[in-house]
XYZ file of C-alpha atoms in Angstrom:
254
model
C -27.256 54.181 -14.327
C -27.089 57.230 -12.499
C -30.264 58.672 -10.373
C -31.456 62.350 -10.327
C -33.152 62.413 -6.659
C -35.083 65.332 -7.548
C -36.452 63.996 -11.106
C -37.059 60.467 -9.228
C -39.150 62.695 -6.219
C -41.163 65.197 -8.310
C -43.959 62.147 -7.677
C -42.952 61.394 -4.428
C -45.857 61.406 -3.236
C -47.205 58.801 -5.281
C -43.920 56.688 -5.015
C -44.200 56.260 -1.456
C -47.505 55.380 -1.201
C -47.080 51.541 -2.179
C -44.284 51.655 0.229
C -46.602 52.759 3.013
C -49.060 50.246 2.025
C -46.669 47.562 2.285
C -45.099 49.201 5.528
C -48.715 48.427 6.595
C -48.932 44.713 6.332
C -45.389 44.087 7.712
C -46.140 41.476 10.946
C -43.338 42.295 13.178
C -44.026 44.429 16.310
C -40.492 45.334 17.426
C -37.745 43.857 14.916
C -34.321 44.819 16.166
C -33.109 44.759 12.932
C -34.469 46.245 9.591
C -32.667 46.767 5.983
C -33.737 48.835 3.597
C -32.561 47.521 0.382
C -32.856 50.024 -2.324
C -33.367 52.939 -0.580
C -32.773 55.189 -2.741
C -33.243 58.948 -1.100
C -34.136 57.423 1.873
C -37.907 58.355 2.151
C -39.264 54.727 3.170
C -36.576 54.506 5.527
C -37.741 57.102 6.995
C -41.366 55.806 7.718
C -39.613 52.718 8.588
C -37.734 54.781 11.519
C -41.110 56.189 12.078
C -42.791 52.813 12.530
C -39.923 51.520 15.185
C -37.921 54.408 16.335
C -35.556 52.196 18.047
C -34.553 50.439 15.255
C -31.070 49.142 13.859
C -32.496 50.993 10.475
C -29.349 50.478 7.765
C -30.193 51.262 4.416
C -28.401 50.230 1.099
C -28.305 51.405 -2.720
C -26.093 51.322 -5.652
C -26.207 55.207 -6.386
C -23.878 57.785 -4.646
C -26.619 60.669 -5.429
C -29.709 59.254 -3.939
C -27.313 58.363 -0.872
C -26.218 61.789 -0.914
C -29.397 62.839 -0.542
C -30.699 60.690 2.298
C -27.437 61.084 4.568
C -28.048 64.965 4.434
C -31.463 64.564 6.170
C -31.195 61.499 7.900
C -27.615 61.110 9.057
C -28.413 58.947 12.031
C -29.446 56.300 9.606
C -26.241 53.595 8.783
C -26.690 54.081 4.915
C -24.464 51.910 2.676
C -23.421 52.396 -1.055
C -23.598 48.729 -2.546
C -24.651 46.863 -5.640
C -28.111 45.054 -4.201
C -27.151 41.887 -6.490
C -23.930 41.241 -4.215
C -24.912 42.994 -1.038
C -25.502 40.711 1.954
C -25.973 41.219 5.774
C -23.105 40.340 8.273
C -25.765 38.643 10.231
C -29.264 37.344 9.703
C -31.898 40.562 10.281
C -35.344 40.480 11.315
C -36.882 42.644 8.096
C -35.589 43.258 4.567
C -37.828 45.684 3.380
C -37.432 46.714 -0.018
C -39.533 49.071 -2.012
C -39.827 49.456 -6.052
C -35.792 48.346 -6.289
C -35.140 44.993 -6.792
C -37.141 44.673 -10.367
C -34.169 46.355 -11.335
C -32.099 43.083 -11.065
C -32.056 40.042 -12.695
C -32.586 35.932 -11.816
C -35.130 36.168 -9.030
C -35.485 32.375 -9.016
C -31.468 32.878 -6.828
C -32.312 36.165 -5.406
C -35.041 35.729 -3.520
C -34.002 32.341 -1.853
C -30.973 34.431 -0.956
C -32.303 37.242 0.734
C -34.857 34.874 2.741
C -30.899 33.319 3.598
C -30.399 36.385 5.113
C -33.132 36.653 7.300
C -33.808 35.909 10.943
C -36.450 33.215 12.603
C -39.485 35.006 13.093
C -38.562 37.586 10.554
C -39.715 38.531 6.902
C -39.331 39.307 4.080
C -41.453 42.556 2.411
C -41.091 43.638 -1.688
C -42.850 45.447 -3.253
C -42.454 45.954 -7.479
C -43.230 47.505 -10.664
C -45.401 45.066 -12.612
C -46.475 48.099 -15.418
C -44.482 46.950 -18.435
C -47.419 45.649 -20.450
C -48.467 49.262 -19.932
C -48.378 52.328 -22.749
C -45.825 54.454 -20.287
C -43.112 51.389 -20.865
C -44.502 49.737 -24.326
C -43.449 53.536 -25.873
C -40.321 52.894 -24.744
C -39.597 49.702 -26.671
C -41.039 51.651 -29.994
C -39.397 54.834 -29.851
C -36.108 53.042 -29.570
C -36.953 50.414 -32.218
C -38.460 53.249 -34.701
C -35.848 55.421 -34.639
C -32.131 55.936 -35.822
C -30.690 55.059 -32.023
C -31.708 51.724 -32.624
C -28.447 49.840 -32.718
C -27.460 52.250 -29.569
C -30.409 51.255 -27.634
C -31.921 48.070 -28.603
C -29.114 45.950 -25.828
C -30.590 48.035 -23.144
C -33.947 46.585 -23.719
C -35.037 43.907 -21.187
C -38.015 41.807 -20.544
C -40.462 42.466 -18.225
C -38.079 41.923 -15.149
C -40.898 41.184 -12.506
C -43.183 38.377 -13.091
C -46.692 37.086 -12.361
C -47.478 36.086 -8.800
C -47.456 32.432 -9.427
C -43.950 32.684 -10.071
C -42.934 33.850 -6.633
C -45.347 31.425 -4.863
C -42.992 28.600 -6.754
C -40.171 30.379 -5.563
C -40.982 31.409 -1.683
C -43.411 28.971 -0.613
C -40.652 25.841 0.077
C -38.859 28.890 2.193
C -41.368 30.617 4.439
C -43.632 29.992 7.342
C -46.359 32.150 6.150
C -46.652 34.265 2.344
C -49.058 36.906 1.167
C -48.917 38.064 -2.288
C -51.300 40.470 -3.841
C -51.157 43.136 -6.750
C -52.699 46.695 -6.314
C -53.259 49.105 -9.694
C -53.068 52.658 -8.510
C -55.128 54.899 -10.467
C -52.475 58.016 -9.888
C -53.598 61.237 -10.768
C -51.038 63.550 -11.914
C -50.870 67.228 -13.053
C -48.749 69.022 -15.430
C -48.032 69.398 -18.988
C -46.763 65.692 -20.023
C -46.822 64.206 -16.565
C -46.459 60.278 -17.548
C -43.060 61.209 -19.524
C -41.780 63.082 -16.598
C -42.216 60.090 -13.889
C -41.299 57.693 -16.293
C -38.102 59.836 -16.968
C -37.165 59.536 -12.932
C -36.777 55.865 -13.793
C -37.124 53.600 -16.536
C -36.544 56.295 -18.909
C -33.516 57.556 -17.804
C -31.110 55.027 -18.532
C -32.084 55.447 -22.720
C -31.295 59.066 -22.306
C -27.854 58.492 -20.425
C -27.246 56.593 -23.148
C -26.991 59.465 -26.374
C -25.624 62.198 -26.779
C -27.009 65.434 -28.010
C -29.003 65.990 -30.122
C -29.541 62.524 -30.092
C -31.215 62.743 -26.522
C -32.851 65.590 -26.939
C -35.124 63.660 -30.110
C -35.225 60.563 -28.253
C -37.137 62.211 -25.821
C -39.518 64.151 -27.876
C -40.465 61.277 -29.621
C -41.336 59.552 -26.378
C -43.131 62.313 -25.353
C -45.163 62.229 -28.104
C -46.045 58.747 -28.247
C -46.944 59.174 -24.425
C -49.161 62.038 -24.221
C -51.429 60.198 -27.177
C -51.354 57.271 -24.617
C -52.331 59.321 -21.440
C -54.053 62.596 -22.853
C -55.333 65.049 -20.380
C -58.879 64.444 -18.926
C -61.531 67.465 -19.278
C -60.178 69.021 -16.221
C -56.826 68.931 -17.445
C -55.153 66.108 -14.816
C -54.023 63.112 -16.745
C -54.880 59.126 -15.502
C -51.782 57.227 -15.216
C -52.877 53.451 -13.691
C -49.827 51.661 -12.319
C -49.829 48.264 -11.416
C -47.617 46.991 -8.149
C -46.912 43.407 -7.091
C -46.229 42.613 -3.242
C -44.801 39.760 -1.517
C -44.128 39.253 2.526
C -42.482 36.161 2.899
C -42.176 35.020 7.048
C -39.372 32.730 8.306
């Protein structure tokens, strides 16, 4: 689907914040070699670059805007347009980092043993992913498609919840790595606006419904999410609205 970098960063704030927690836990003093896979508009990367300024910092997405966006304020930075489900290093590199991107692709039980393929001795692996679709913000996306008369249109574009439960990556890292730490973390973000869980959820997991009508299709689609959200998340007394997001983690060491 296609991104809208400034819908995607109206919560940037909250969006990096996992990323910087993660950042945190990374064991590597001086890699000579990072990736940041899934970049997007190349905020992380940037508090990678921050991290180790002498870094071989490349980073890598499928969309031309976000890239767009990160080469015109970090064009020092090797950034690479590529599909993340066929993208691979020329070499073995001492960090893929990757931050709220690779839920977004399919068969981890092949992915994962491939990027840990890709990395160096005494490297690592760090992820960090979207575990929130048992949640109201994605559940009202499954009804308002089902409910309404976009049903045929939509329904294919449904998917199951595409990151799993940590047991499932222990199976899948621990015969590969030296060392792995896997936790989960449920931010309690607290947002402002009118409808604030429709518009972050419309940066992301939204978006790709709404690409998919037309008007006026789209344009009902949408208010009927909206709807159904703001019931889920209504505004507290002081007129901020709760939004708890859950976020899985794994480092995996070589």
């Amino acid at each position: 689907m296609g991104w809208d970098p400034a819908q995607y960063l109206a919560f940037g704030d909250e969006r990096l914040q996992p990323a910087l927690d993660l950042l945190a836990r990374v064991p590597l003093d001086a890699p000579g070699t990072v990736v940041d896979l899934g970049c997007g508009a190349g905020n992380v990367a940037r508090a990678l670059k921050a991290r180790w300024p002498d870094v071989k910092l490349t980073g890598v997405d499928g969309s031309p805007e976000m890239l767009e966006r990160a080469r015109g304020e970090d064009p020092d930075i090797q950034w690479v347009e590529a599909d993340m489900k066929d993208w691979k290093p020329g070499a073995p590199v001492d960090l893929i980092y990757s931050n709220a991107a690779l839920h977004w692709l399919d068969d981890h039980d092949a992915l994962f043993p491939r990027l840990m393929d890709s990395i160096a001795p005494g490297g690592c692996l760090a992820v960090q992913m979207p575990r929130n679709w048992a949640a109201p913000s994605h559940g009202c996306i499954t009804q308002t498609v089902r409910d309404g008369p976009w049903r045929d249109a939509l329904e294919p574009l449904l998917r199951p919840a595409p990151s799993h439960a940590p047991d499932v990556y222990y199976d899948i890292l621990s015969p590969l790595t030296s060392a792995l730490a896997i936790w989960e973390t449920e931010y309690c973000q607290i947002l402002e606006g009118e409808n604030p869980v429709a518009e972050f959820v419309k940066g992301t997991q939204l978006k790709r419904f709404l690409d998919a009508l037309d008007e006026p299709a789209r344009g009902e689609f949408e208010k009927d999410y909206r709807t159904r959200i703001l019931a889920a998340y209504p505004k507290r007394k002081d007129g901020k609205t709760l939004f708890p997001f859950r976020r899985l983690f794994l480092l995996s060491a070589k």
